[in-house]
PDB file of C-alpha atoms in Angstrom:
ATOM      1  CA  UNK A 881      68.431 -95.107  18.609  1.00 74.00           C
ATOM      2  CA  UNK A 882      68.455 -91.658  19.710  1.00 80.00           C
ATOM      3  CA  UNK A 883      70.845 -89.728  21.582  1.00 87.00           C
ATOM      4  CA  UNK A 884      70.944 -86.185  22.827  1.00 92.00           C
ATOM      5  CA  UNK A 885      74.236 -84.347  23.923  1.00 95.00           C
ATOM      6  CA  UNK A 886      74.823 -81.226  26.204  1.00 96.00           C
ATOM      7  CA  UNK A 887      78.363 -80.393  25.683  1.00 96.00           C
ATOM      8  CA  UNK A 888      78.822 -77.833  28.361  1.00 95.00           C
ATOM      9  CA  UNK A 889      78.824 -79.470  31.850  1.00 95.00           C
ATOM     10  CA  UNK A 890      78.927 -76.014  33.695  1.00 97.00           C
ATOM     11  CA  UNK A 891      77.936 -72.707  32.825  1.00 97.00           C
ATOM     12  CA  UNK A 892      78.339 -69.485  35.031  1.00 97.00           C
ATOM     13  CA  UNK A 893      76.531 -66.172  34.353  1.00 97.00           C
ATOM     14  CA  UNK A 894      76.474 -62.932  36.004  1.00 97.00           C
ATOM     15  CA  UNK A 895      72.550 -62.385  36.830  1.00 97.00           C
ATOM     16  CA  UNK A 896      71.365 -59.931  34.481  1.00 97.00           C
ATOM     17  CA  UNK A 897      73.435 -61.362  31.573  1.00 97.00           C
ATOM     18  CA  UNK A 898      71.690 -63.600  28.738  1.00 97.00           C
ATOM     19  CA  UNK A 899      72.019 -67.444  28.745  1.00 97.00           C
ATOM     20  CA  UNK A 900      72.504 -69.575  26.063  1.00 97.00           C
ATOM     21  CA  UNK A 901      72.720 -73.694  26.740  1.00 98.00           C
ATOM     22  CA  UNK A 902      73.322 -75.930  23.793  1.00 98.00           C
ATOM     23  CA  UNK A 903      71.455 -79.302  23.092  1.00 97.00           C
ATOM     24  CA  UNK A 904      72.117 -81.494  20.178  1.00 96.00           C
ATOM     25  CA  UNK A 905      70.415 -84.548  19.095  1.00 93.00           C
ATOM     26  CA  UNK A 906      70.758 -87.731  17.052  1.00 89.00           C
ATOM     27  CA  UNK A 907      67.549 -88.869  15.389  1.00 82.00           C
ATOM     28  CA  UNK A 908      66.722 -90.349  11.769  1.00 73.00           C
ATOM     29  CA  UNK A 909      63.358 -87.927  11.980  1.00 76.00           C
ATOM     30  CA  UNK A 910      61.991 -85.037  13.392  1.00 75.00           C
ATOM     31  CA  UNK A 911      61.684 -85.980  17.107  1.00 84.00           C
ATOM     32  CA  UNK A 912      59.800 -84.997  20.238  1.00 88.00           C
ATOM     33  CA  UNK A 913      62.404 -82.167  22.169  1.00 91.00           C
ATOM     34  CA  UNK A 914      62.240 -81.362  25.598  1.00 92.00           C
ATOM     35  CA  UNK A 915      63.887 -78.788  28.408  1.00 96.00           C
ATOM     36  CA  UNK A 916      63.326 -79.786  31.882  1.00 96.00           C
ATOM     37  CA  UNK A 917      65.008 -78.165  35.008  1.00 96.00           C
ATOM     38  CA  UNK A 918      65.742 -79.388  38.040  1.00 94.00           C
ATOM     39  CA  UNK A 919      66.613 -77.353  41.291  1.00 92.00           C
ATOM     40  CA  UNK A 920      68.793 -78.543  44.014  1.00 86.00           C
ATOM     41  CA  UNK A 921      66.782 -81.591  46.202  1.00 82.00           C
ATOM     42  CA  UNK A 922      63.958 -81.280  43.732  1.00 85.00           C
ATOM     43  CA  UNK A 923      62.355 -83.183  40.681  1.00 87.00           C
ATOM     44  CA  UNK A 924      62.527 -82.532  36.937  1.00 91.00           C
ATOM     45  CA  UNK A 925      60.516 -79.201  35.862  1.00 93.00           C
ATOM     46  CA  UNK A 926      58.676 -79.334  32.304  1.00 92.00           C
ATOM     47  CA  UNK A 927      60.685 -75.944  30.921  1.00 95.00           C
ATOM     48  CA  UNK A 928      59.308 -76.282  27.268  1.00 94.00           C
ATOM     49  CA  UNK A 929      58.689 -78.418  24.485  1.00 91.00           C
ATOM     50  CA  UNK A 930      58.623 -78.628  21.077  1.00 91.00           C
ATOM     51  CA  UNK A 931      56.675 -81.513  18.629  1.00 84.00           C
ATOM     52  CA  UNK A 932      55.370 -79.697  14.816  1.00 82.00           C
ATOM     53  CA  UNK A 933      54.683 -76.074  14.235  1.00 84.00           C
ATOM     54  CA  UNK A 934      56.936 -72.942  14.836  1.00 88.00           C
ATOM     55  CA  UNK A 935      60.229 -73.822  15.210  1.00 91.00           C
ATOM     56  CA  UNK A 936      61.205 -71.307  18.336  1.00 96.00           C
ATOM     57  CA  UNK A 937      58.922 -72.454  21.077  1.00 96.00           C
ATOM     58  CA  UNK A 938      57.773 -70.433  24.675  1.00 96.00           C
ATOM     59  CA  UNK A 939      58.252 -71.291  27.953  1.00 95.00           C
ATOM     60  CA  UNK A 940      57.489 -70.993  31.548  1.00 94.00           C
ATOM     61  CA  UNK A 941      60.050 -68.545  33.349  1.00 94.00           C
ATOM     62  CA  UNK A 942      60.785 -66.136  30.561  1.00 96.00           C
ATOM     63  CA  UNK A 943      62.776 -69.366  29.060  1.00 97.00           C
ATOM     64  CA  UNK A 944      62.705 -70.255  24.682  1.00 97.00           C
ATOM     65  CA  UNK A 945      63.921 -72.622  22.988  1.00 98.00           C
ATOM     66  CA  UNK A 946      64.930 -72.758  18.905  1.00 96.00           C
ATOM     67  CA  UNK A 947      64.889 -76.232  16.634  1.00 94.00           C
ATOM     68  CA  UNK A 948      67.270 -76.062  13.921  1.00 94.00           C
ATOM     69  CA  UNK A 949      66.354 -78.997  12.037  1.00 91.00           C
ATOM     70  CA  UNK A 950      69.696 -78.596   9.816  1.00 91.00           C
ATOM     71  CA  UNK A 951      71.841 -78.454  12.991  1.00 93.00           C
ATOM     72  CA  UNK A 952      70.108 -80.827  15.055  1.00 93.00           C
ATOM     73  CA  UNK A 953      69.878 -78.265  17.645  1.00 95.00           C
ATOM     74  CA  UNK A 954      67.444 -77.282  20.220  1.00 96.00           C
ATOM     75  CA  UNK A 955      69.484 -74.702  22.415  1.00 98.00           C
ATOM     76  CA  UNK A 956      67.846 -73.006  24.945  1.00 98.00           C
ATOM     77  CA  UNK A 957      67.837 -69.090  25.856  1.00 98.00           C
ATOM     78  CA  UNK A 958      66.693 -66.550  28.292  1.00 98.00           C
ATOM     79  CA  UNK A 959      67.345 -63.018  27.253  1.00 97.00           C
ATOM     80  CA  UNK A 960      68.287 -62.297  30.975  1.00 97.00           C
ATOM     81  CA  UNK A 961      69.159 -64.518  33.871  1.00 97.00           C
ATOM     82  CA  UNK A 962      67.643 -64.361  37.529  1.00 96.00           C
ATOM     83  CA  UNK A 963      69.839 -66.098  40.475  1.00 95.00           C
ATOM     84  CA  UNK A 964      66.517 -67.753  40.701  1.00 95.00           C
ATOM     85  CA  UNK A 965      67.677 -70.023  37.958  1.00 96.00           C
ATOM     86  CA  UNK A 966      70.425 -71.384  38.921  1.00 96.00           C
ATOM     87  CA  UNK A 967      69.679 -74.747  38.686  1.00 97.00           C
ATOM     88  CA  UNK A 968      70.728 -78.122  36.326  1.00 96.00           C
ATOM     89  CA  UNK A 969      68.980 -78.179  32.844  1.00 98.00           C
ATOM     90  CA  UNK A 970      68.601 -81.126  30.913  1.00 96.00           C
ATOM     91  CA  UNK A 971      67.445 -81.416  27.380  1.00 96.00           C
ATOM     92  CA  UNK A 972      65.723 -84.427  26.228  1.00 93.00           C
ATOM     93  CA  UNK A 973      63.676 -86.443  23.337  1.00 89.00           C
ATOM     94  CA  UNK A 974      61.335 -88.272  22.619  1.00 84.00           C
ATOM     95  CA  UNK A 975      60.971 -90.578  18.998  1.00 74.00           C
ATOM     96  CA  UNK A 976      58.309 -91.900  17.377  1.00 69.00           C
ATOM     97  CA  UNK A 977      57.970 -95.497  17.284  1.00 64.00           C
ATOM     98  CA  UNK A 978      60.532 -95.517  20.715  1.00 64.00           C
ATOM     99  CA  UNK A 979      60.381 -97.899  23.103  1.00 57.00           C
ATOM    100  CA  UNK A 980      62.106 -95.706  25.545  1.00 60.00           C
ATOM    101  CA  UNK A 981      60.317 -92.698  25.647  1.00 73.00           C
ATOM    102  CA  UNK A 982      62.543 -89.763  26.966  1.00 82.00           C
ATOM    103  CA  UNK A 983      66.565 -89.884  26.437  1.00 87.00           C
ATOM    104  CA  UNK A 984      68.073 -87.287  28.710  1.00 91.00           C
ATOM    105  CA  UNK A 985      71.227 -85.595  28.300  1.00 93.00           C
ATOM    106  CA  UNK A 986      74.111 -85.184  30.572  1.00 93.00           C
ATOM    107  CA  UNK A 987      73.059 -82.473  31.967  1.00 95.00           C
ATOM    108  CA  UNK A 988      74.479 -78.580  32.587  1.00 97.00           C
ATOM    109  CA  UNK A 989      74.701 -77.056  35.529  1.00 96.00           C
ATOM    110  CA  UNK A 990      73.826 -73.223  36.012  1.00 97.00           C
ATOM    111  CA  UNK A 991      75.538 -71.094  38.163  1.00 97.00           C
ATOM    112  CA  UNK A 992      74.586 -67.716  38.710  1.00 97.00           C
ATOM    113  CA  UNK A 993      76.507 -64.960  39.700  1.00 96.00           C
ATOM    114  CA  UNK A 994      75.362 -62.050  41.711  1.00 91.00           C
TER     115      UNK A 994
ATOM    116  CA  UNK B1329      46.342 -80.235  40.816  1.00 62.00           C
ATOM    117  CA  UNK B1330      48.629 -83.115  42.728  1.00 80.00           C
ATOM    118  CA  UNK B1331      51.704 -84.159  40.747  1.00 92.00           C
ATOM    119  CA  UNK B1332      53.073 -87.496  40.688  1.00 95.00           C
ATOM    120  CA  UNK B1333      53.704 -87.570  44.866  1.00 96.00           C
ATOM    121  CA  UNK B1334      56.688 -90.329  45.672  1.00 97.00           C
ATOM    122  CA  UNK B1335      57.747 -91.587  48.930  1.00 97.00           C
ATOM    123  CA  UNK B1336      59.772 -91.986  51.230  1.00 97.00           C
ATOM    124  CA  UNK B1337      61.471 -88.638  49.933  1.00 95.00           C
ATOM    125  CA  UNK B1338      64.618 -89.675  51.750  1.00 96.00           C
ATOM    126  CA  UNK B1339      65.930 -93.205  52.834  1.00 96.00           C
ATOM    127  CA  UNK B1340      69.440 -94.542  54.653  1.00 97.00           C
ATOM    128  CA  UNK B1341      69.019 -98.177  54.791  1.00 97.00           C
ATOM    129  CA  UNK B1342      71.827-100.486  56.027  1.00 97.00           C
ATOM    130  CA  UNK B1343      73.380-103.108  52.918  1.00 97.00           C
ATOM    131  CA  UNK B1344      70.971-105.853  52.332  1.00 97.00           C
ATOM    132  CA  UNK B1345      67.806-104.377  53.859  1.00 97.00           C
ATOM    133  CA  UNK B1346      65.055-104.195  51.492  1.00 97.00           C
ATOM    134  CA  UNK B1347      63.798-100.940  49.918  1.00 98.00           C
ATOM    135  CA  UNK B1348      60.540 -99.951  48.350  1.00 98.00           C
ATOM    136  CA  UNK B1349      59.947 -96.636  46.963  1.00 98.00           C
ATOM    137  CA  UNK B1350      56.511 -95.938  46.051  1.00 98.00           C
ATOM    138  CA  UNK B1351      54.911 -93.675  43.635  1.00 98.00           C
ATOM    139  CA  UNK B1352      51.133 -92.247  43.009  1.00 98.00           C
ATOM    140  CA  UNK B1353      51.187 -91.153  39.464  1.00 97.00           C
ATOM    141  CA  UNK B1354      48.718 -88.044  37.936  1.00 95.00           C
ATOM    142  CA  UNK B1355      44.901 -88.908  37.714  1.00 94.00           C
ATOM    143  CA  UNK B1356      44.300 -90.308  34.543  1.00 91.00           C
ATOM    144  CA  UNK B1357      47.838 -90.746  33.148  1.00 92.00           C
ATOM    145  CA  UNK B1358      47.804 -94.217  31.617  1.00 91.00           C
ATOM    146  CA  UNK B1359      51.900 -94.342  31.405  1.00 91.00           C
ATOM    147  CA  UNK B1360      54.218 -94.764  34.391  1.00 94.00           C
ATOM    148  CA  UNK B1361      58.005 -94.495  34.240  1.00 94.00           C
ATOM    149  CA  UNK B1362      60.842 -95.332  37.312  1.00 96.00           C
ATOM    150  CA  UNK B1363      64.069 -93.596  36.542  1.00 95.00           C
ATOM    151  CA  UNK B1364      67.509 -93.803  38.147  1.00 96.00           C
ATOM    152  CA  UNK B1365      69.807 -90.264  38.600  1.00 94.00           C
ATOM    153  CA  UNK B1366      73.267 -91.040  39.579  1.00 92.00           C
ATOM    154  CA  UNK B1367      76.270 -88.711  38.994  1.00 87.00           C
ATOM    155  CA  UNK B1368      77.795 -91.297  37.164  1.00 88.00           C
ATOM    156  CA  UNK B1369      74.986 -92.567  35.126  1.00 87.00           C
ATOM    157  CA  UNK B1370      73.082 -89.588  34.775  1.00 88.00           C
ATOM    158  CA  UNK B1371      69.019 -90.096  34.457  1.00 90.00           C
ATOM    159  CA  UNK B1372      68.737 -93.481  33.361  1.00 90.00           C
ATOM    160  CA  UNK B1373      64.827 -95.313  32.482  1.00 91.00           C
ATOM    161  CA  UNK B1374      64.243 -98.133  34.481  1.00 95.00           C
ATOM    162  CA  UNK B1375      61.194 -99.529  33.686  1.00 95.00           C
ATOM    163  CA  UNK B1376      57.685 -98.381  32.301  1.00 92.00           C
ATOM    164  CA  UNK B1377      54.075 -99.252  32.284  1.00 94.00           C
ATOM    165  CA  UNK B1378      51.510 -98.664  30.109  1.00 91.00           C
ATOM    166  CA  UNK B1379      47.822 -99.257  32.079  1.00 93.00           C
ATOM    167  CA  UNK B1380      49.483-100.844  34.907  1.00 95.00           C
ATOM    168  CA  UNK B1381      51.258-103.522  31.891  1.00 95.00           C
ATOM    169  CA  UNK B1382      55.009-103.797  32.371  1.00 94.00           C
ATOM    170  CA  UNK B1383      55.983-102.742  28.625  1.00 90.00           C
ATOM    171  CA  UNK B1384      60.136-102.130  29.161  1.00 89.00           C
ATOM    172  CA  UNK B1385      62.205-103.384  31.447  1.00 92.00           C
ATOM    173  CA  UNK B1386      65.442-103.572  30.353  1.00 90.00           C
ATOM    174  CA  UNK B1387      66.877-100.414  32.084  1.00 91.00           C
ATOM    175  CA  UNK B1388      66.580-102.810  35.024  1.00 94.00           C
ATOM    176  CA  UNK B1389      69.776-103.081  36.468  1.00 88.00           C
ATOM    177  CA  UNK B1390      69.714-107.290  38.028  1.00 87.00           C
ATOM    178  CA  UNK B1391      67.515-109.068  39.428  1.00 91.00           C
ATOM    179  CA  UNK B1392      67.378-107.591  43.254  1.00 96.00           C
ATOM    180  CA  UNK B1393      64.825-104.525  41.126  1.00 97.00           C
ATOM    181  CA  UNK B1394      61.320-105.404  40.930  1.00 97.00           C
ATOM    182  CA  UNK B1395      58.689-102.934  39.977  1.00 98.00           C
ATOM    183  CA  UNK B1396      54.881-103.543  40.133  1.00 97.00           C
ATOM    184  CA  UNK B1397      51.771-101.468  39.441  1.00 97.00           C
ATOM    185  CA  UNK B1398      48.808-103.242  40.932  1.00 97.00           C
ATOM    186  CA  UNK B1399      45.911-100.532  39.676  1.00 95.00           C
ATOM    187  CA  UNK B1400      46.427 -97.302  38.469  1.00 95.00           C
ATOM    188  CA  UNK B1401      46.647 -95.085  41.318  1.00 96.00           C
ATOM    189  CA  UNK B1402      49.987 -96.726  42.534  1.00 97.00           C
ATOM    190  CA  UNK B1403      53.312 -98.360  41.706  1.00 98.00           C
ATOM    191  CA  UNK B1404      56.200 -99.751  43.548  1.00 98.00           C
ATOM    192  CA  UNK B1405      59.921-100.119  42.945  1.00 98.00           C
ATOM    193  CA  UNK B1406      61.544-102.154  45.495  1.00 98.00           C
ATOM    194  CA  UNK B1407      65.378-103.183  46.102  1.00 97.00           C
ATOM    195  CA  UNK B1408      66.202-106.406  47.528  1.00 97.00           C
ATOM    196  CA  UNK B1409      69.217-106.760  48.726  1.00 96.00           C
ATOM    197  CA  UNK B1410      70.283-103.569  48.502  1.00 97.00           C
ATOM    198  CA  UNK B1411      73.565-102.501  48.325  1.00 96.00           C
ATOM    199  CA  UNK B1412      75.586 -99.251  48.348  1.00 96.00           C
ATOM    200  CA  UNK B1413      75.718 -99.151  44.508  1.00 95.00           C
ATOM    201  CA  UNK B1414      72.201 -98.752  44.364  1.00 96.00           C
ATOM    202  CA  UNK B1415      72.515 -95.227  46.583  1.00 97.00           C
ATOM    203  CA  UNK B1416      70.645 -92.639  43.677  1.00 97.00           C
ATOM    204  CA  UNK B1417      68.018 -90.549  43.037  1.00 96.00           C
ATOM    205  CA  UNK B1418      64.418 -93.102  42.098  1.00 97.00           C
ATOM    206  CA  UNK B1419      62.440 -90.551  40.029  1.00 96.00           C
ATOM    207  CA  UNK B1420      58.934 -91.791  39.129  1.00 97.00           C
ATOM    208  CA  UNK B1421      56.740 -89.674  36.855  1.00 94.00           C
ATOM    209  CA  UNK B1422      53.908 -90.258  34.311  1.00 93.00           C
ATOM    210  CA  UNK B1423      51.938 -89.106  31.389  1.00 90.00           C
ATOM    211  CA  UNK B1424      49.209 -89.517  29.146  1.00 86.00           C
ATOM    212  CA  UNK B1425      48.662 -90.804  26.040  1.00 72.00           C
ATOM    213  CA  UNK B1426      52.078 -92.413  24.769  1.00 68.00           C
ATOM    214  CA  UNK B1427      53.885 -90.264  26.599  1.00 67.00           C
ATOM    215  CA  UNK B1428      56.962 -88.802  25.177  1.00 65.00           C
ATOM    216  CA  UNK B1429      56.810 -90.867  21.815  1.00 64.00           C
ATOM    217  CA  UNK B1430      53.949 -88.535  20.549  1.00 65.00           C
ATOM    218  CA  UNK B1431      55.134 -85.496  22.079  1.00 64.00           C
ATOM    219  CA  UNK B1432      53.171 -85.471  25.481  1.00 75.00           C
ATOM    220  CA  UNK B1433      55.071 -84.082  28.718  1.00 83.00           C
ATOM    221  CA  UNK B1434      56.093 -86.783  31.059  1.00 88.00           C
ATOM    222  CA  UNK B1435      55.625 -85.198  34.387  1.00 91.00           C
ATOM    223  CA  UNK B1436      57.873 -86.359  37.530  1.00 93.00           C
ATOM    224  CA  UNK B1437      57.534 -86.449  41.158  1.00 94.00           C
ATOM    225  CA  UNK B1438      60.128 -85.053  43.505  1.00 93.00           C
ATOM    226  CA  UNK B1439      62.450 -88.167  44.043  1.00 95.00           C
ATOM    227  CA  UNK B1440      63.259 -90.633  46.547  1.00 97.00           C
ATOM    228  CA  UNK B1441      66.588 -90.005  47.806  1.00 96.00           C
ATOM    229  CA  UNK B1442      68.187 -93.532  48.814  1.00 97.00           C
ATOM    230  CA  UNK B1443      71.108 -94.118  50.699  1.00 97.00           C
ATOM    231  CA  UNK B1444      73.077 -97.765  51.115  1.00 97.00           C
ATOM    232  CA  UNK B1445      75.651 -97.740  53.960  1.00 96.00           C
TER     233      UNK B1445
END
């Protein structure tokens, strides 16, 4: 089965700064990867995604994310932070043939810092 | 567009009330999903459907969770007894096409926030 771990619970930037949040994953194949974020009170927010092709992948709010198949990474980046962002980010995937669809991660909470 | 729209957004319901959360997945998406997001558990899968079919299940915690989908437009997720244990986030969202298992974006709704006193 699959697994996905965020090791860093909490993360605190100075707005401005660049952002880096680490997701690793545990699948026999090359999986479905997902970043969603979720804002205080709100629902989960499709950041990006990545499923074949170029391995460093665009998203909505100035947010990109790399695969690095040999480190079974997909850590996400944003060359500079807004306090807009501040927010919990959760990386996720999806596996062929799964039953279960999405496995989240723990989680890591964003603090920004004006 | 409208997103998968869930409500109540917030519930506080006494111990052993009955609860039902309902969701209105996307037009068209043929996949529906409940989750669970505690502090403890994190976001946890509940239960899916696949046209309005039941396909997984076993994220259900007992018994007192029941989730239907009577068409396509609509689900439910309902509690009964609740208990304080069962205070969490109820996220429902959908997709299209296989959802996450072929690389398609599940999309969610904005929670229902239930409280058990």
């Amino acid at each position: 089965a699959q697994s996905v771990t965020q090791p860093d619970i909490h993360i605190t930037v100075s707005e401005g700064a660049s952002l880096e949040l680490r997701c690793n994953y545990s699948y026999g194949a090359t999986p479905y990867l997902f970043w969603y974020v979720q804002s205080p009170g709100q629902g989960l927010q499709l950041l990006l995604k990545y499923f074949s092709g170029d391995t460093l992948v665009q998203g909505i709010k100035g947010f990109e994310a790399e695969f690095k198949r040999s480190q079974s990474s997909f850590n996400l980046r944003k060359p500079s932070v807004h306090w807009s962002d501040a927010a919990e980010y959760f990386c996720a995937v999806g596996a062929r043939g799964s039953a279960r669809q999405l496995t989240f991660g723990s989680g890591t909470q964003l603090t920004v810092l004006p | 567009d409208a997103g998968v729209i869930q409500s109540p957004r917030h519930e506080v319901t006494e111990m052993g009330q009955e609860v039902t959360l309902r969701c209105k997945p996307i037009s068209g998406h043929d996949y529906l999903f409940w989750y669970r997001q505690t502090m403890m558990r994190g976001l946890e899968l509940l239960i899916y459907f696949n046209n309005n079919v039941p396909i997984d299940d076993s994220g259900m915690p007992e018994d007192r969770f029941s989730a239907k989908m009577p068409n396509a437009s609509f689900s439910t997720l309902k509690i009964q007894p609740s208990e304080p244990r069962d205070s969490a986030v109820y996220f429902c969202a959908s997709s299209f096409r296989r959802g996450a298992v072929s690389g398609n974006t599940i999309y969610f709704g904005e929670g229902s926030w239930l409280t058990v006193v």
